[in-house]
Coordinates of N, CA and C and ligand atoms in Angstrom, one line a residue:
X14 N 113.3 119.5 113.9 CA 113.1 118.2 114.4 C 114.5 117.5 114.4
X15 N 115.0 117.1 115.3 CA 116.3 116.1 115.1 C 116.2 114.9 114.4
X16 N 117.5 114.5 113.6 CA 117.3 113.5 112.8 C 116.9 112.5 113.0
X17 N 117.2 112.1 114.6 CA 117.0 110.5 114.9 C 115.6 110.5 115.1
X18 N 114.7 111.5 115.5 CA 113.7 111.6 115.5 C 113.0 111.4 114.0
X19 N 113.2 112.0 113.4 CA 112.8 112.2 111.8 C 113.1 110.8 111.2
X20 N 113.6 110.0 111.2 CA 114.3 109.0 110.8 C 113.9 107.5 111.0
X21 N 113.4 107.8 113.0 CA 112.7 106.9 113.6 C 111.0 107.1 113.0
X22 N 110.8 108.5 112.9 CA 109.1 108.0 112.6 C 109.0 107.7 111.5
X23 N 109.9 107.9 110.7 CA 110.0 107.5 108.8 C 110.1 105.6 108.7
X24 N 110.5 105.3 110.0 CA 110.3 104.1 110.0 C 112.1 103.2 109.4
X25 N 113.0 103.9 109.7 CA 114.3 103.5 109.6 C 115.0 102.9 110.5
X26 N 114.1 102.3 111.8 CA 114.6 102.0 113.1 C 114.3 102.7 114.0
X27 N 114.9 102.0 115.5 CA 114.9 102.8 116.7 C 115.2 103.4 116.5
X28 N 115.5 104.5 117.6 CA 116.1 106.1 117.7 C 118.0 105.0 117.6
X29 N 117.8 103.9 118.5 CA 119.2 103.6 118.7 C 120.1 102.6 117.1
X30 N 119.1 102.0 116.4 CA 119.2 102.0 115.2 C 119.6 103.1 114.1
X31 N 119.0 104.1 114.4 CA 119.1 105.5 113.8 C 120.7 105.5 113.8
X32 N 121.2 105.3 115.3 CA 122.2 106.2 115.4 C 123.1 105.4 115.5
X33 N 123.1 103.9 114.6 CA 124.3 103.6 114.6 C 124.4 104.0 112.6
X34 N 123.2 103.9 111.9 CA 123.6 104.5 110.7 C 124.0 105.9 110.5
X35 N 124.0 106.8 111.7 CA 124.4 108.2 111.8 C 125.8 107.8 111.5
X36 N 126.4 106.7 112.5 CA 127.6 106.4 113.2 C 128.3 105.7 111.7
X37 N 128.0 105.4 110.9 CA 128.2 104.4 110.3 C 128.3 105.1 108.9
X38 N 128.0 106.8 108.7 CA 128.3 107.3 108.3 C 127.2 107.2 106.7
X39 N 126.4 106.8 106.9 CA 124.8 106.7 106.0 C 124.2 107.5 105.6
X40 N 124.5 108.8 106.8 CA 123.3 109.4 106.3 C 124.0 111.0 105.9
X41 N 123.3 111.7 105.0 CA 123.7 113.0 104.8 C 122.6 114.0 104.6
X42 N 122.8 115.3 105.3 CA 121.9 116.0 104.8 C 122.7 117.4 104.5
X43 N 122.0 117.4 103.3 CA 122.4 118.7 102.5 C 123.5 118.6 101.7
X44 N 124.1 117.0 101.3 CA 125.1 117.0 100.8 C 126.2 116.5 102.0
X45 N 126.3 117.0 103.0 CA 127.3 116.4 104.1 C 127.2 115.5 105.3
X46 N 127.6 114.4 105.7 CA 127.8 113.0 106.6 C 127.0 114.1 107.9
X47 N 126.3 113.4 108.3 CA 125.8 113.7 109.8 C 126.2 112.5 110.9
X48 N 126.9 112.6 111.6 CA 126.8 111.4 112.6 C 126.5 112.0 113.8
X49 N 125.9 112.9 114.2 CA 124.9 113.9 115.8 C 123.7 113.3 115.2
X50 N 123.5 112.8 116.2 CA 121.9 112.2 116.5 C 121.3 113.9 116.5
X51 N 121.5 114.2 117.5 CA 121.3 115.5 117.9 C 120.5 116.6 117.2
X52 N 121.8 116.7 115.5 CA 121.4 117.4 114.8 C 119.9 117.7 114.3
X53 N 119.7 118.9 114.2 CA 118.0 119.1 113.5 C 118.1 119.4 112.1
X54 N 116.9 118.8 112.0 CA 116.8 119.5 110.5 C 115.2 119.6 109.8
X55 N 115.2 120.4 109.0 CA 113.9 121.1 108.7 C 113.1 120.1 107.9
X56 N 112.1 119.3 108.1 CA 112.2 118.0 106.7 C 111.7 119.0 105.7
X57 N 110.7 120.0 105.7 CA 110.1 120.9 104.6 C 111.3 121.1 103.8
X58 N 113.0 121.4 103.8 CA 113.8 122.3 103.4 C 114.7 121.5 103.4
X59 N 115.4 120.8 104.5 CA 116.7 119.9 104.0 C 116.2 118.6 103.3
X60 N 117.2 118.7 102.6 CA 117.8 117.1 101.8 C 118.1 116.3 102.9
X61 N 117.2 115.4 103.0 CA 118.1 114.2 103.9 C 118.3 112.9 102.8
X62 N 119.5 112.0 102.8 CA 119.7 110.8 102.2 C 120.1 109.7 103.2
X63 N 119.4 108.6 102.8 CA 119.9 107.4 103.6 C 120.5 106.7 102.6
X64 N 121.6 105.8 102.8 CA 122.2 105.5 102.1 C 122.3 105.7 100.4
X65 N 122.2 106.9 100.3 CA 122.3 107.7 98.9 C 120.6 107.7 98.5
X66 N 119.8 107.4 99.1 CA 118.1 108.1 98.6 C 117.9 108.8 99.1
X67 N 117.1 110.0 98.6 CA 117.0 110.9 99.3 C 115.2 110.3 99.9
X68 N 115.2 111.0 100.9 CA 114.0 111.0 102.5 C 113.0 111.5 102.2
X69 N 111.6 111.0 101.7 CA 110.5 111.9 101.6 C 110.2 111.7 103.2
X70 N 109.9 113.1 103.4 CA 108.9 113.1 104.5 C 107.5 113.8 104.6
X71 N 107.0 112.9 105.4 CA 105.7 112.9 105.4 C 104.9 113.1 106.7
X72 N 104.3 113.9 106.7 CA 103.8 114.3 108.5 C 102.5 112.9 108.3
X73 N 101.5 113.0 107.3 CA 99.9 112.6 107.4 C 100.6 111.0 106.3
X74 N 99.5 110.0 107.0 CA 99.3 109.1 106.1 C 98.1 108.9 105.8
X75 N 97.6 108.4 104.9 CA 96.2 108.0 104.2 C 96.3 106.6 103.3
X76 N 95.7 105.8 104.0 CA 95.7 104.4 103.4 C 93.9 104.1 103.2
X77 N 94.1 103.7 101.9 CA 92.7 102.7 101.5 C 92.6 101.3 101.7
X78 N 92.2 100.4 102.9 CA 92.2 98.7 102.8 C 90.9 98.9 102.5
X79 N 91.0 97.2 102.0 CA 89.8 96.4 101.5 C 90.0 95.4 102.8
X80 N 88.7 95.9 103.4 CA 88.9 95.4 105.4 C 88.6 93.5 105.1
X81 N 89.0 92.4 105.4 CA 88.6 91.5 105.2 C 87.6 91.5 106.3
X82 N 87.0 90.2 106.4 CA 86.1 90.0 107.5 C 87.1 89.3 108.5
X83 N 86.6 89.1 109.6 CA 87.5 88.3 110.7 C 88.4 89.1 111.6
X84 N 89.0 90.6 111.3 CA 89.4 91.4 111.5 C 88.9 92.7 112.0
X85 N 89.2 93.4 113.5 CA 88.4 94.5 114.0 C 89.2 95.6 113.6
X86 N 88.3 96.6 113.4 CA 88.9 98.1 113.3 C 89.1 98.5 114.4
X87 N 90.2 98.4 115.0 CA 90.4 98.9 116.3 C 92.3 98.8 116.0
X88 N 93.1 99.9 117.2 CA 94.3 99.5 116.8 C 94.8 98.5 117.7
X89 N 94.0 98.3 118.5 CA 94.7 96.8 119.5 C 93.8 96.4 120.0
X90 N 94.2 95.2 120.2 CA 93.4 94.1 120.4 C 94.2 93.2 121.5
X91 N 93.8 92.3 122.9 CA 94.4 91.6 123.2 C 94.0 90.2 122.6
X92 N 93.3 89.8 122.2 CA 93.3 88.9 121.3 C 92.8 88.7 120.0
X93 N 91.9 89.6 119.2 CA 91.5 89.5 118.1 C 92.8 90.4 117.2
X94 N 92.8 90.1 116.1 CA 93.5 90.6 114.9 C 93.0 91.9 114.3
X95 N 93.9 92.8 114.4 CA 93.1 94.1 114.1 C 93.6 94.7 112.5
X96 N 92.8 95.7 112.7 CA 93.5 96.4 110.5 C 94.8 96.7 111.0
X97 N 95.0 97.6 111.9 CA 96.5 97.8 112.6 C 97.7 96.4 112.4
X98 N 97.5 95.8 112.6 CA 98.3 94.0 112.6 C 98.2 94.0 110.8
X99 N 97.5 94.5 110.1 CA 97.5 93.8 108.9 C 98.7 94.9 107.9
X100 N 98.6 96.3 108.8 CA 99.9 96.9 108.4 C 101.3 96.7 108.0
X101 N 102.1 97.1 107.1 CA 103.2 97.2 106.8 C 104.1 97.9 107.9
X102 N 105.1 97.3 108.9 CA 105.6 98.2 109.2 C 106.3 99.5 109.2
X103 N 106.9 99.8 107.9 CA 106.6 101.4 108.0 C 105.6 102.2 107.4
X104 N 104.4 101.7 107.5 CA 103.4 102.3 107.9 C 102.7 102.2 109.0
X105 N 103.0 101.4 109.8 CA 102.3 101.4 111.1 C 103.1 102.9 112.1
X106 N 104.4 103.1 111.7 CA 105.3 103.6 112.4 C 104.6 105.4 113.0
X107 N 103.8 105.2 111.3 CA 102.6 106.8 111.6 C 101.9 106.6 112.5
X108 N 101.2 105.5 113.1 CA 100.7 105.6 113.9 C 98.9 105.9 113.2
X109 N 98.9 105.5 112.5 CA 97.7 105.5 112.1 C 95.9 104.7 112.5
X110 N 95.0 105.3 112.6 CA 93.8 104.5 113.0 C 92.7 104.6 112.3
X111 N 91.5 103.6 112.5 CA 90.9 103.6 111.4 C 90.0 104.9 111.3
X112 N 89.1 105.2 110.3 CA 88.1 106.5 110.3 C 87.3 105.6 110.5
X113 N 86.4 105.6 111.7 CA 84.9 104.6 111.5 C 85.2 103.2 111.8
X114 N 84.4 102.5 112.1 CA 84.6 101.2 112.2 C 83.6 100.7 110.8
X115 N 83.8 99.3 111.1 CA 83.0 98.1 110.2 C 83.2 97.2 111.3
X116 N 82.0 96.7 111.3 CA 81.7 95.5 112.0 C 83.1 93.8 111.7
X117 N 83.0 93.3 112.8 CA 84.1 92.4 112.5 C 83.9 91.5 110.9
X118 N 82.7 91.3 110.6 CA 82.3 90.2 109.8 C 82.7 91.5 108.3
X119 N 82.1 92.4 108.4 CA 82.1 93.5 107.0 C 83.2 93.3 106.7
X120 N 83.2 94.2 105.2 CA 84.2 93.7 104.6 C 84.8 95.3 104.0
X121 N 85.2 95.4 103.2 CA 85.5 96.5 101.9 C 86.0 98.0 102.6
X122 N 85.7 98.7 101.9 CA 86.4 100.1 102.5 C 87.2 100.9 103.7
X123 N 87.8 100.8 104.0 CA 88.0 101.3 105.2 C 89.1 102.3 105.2
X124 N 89.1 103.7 105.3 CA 89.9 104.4 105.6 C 91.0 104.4 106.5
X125 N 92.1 104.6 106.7 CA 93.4 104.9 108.0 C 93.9 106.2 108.0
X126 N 94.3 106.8 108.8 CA 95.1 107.9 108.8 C 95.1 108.2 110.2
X127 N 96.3 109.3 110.5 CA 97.2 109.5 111.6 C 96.2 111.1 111.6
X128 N 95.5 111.6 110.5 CA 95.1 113.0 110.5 C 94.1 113.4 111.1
X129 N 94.1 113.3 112.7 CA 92.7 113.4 113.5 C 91.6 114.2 112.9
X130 N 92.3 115.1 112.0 CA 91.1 116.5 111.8 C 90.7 116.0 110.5
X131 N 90.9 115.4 109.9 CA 90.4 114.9 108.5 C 89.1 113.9 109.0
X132 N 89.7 113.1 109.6 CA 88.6 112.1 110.5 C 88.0 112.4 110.9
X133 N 88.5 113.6 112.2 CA 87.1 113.7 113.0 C 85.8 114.2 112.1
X134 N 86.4 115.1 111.4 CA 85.6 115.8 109.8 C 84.5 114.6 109.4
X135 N 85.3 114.0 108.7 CA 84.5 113.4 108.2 C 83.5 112.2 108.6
X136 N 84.1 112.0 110.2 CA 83.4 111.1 110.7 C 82.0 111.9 112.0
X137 N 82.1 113.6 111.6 CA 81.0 114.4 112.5 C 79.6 113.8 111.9
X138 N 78.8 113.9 112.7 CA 77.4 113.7 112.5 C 76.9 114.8 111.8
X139 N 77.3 115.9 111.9 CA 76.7 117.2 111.1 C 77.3 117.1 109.3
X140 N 78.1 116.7 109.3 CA 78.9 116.3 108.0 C 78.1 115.8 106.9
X141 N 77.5 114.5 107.7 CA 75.8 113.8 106.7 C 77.0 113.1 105.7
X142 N 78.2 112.9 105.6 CA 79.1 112.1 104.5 C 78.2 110.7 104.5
X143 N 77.9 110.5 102.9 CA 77.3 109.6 102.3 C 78.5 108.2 102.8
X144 N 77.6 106.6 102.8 CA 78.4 105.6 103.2 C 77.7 104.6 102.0
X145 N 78.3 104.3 101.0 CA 77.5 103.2 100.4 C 77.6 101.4 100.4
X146 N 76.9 100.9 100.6 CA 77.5 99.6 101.2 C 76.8 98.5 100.0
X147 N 77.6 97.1 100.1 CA 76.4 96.3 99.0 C 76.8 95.0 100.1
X148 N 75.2 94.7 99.9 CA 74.5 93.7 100.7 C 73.9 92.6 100.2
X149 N 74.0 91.6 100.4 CA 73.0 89.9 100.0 C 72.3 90.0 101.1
X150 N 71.2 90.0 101.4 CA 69.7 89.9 102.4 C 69.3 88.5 102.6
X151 N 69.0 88.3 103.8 CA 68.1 86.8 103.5 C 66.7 87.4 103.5
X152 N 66.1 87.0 102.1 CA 65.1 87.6 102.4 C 64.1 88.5 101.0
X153 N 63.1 88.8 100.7 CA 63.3 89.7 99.4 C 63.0 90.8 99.9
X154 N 63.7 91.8 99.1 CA 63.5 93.0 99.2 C 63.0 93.7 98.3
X155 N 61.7 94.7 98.7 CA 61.1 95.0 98.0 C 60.7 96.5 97.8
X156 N 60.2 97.2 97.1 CA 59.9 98.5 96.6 C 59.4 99.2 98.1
X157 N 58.9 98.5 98.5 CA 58.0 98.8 99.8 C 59.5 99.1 100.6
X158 N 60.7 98.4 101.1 CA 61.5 98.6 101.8 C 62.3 100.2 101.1
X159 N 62.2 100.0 99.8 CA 62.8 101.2 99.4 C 62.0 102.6 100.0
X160 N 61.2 102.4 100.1 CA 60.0 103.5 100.4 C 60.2 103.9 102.0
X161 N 60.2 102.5 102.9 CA 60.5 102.8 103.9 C 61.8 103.7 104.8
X162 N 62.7 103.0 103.7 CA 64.2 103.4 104.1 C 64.4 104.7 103.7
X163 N 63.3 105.3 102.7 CA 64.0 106.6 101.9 C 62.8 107.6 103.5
X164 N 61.6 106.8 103.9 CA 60.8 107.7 105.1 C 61.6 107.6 106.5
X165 N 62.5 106.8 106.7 CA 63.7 106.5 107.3 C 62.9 105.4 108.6
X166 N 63.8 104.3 108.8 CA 62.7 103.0 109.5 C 63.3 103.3 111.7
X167 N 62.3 102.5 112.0 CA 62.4 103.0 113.4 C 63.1 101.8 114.1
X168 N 64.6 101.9 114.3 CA 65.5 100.9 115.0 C 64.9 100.3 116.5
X169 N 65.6 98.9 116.8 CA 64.8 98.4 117.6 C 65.0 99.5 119.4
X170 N 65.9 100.0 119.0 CA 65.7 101.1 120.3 C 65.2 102.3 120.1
X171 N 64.0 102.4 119.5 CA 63.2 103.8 118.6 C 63.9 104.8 118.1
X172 N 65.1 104.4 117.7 CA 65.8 105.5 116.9 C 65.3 105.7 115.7
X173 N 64.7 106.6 115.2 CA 64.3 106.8 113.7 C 65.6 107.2 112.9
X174 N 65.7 106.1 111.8 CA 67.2 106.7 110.9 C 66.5 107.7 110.2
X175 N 67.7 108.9 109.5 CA 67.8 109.3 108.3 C 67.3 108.6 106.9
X176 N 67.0 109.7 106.3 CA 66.5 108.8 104.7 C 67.6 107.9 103.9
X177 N 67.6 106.7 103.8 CA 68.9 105.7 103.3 C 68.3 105.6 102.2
X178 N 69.1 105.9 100.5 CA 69.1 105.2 99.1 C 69.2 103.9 99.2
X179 N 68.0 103.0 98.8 CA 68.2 101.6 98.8 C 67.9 101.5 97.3
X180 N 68.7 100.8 96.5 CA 69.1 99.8 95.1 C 68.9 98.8 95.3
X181 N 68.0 98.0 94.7 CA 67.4 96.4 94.5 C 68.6 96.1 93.4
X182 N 69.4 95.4 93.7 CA 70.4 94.6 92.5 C 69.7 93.4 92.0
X183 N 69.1 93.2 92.8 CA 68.0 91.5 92.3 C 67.3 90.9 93.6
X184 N 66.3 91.1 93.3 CA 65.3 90.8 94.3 C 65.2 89.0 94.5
X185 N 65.1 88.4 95.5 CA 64.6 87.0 95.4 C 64.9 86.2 97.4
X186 N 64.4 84.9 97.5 CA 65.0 85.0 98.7 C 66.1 85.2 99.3
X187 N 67.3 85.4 98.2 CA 68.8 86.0 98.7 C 68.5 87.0 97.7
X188 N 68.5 88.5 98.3 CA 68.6 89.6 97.7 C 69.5 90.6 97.8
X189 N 69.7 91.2 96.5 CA 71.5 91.9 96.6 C 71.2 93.3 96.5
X190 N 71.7 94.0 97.2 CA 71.1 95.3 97.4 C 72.2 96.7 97.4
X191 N 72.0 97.8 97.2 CA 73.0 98.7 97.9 C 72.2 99.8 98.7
X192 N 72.5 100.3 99.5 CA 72.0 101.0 100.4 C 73.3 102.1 100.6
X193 N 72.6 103.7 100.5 CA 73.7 104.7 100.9 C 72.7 105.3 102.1
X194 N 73.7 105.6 103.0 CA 73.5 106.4 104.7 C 74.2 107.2 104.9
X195 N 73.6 108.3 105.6 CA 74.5 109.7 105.8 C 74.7 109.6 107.5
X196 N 74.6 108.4 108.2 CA 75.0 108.2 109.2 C 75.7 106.8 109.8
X197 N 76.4 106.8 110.6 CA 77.0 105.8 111.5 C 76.9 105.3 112.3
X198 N 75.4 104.4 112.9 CA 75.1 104.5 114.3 C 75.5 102.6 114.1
X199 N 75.7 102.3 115.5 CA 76.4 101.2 115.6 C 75.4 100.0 114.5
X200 N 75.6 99.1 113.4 CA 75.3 98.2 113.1 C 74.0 98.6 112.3
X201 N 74.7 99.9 111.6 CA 73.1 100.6 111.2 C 72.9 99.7 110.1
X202 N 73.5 99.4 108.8 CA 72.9 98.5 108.0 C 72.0 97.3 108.6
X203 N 72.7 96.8 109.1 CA 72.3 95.2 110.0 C 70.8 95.8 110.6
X204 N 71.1 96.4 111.3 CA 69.2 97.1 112.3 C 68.0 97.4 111.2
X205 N 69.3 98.2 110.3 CA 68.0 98.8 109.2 C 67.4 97.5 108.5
X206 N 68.0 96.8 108.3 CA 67.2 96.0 107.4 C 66.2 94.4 108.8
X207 N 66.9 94.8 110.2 CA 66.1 94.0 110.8 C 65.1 94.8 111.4
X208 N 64.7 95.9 111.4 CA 63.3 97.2 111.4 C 62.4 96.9 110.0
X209 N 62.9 96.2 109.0 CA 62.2 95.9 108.2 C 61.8 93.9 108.0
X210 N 62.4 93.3 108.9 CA 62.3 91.7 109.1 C 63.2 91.5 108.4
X211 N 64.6 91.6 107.9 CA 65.2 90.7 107.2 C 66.5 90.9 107.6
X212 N 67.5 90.1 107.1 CA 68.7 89.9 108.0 C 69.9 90.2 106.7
X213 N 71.1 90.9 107.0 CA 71.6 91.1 106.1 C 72.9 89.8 106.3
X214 N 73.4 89.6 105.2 CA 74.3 88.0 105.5 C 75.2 88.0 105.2
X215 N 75.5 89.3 104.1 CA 76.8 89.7 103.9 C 76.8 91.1 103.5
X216 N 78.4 92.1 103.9 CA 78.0 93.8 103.9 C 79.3 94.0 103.7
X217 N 79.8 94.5 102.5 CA 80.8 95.4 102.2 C 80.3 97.0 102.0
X218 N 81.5 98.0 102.3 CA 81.5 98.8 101.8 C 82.3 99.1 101.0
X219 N 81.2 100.1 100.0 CA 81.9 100.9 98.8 C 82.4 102.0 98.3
X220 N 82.5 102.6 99.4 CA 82.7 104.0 99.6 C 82.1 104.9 100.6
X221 N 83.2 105.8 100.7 CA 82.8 106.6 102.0 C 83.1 108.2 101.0
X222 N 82.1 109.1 101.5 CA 82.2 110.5 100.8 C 82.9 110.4 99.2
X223 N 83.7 111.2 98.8 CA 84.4 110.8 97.5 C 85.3 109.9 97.1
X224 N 85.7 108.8 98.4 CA 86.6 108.2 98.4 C 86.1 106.7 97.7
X225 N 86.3 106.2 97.1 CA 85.8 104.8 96.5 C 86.3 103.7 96.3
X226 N 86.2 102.3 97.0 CA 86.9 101.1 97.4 C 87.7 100.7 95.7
X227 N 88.9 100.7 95.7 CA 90.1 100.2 95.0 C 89.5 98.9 94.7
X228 N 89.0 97.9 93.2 CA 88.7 96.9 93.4 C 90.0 96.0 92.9
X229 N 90.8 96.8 92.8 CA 92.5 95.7 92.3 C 93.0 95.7 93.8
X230 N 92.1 95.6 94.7 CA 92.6 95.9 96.5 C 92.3 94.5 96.5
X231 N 93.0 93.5 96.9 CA 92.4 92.2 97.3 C 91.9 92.3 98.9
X232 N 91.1 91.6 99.4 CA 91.1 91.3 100.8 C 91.7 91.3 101.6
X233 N 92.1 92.6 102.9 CA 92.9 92.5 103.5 C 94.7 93.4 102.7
X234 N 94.4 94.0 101.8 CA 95.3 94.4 101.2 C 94.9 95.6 101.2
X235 N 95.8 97.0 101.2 CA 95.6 98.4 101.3 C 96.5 99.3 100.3
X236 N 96.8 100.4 100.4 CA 97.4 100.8 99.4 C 97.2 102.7 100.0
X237 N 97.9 103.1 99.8 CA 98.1 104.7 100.0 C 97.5 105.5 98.9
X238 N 96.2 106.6 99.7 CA 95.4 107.6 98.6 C 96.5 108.2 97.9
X239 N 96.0 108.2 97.0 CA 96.5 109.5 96.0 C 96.0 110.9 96.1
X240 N 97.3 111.5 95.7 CA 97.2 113.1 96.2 C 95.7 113.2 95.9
X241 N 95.6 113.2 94.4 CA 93.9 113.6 94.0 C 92.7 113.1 94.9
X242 N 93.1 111.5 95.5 CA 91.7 111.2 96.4 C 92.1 112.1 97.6
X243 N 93.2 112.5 97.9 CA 93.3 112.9 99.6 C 92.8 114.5 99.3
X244 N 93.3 115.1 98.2 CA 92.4 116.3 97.9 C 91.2 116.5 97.8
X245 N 90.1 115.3 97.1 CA 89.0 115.4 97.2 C 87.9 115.1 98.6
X246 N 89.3 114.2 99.4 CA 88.8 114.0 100.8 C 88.5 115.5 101.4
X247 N 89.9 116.1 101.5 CA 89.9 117.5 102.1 C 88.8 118.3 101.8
X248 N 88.5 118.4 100.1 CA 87.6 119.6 99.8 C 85.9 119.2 100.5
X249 N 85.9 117.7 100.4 CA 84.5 116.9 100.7 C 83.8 117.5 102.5
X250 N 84.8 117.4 102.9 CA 84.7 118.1 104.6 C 85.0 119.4 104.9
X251 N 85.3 120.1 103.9 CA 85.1 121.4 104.4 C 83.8 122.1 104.7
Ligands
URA330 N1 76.4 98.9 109.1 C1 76.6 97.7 109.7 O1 75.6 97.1 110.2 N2 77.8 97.2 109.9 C2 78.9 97.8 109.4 O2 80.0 97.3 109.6 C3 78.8 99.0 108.8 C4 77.5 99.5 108.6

């Protein structure tokens, strides 16, 4: 890969920024001044340094946000604010997008990555990857909805869900709940619980397959998996 290439997706600048630090005599690899744009180099194998640090490189990114509400999982928007905009510039530079959406209003978990095949993986319908969410209801929720949700309830367009784990955290007319689903159909929390008359009023998630929402993540704040979670992501979708 040539440097200015390698350099620009690392997030060091344009290609034409690149190459006035080439020019400017910044950068070294292997120990010796490169000023050829041109030049290639192996990132697996060569030492690259920018002003005396040496260059990790990295093909895949994997970021964990805690999605605020107000904000779409989409990477562009002509007018709404996306998780993309709430990026750090050199991490945007990967090019990263979200796994899955969450509805504008939801909140909590949200995967990113540039790694189409990790995604598509884990975002296949055959996959059955657990989604656990926590919810306040208007409304009480009762043993009977548990029963329902586990015989799986019939959406207002006769879609019959899958069997969903529902957890009563406290029953009452605002009731706090968690519900896990092995599927993604548009606004499934929200339907499931209005197939049973009640409205959900607030919905974070708390994890998707082995991966589990960072709670030192503030709102709107992300943070890059660790080797261990991105390994457990890998083994989870195989
Ligand atoms: N279910 C919903 O209704 N909304 C979400 O954002 C996620 C799951």
């Amino acid at each position: 890969m040539r440097i200015d290439k390698m350099l620009a997706n690392l997030g060091f600048g344009s290609r034409k920024e690149v190459k006035k630090l080439l020019k400017d005599g910044q950068i070294m690899v292997n120990d010796m001044a490169i000023k050829d744009a041109k030049q290639h180099v192996n990132p697996q194998i060569d030492v690259v340094m920018v002003n005396g640090e040496i260059v990790e490189y990295k093909e895949f990114i994997y970021l964990m946000m805690n999605k605020p509400p107000g904000v779409i999982s989409a990477t562009e928007d002509m007018e709404m604010e996306t998780v993309i905009d709430l990026l750090e510039e050199e991490d945007r530079v990967f090019a990263p997008f979200p796994v899955g959406r969450l509805d504008k209003d939801t909140e909590g978990l949200l995967l990113l990555t540039n790694d189409g095949q990790l995604a598509h993986r884990l975002l296949s319908p055959k996959k059955h990857v657990p989604k656990t969410y926590f919810a306040i209801i208007d409304g009480v929720v009762t043993d009977q909805d548990i029963s329902s949700f586990k015989a799986g309830v019939v959406l207002e367009d006769g879609y019959v869900t899958k069997a969903g784990e529902l957890t009563i955290l406290h029953s009452g007319i605002r009731s706090e709940i968690e519900l896990t689903i092995t599927e993604g159909k548009f606004h499934q929390v929200k339907r499931m619980f209005e197939a049973v008359g009640k409205r959900v009023i607030y919905l974070k998630r708390l994890s998707m397959g082995p991966c589990v929402l960072d709670e030192d993540l503030e709102l709107g704040e992300y943070r890059e998996l660790t080797e261990e979670e991105i390994q457990l992501l890998r083994d989870y979708e195989k």
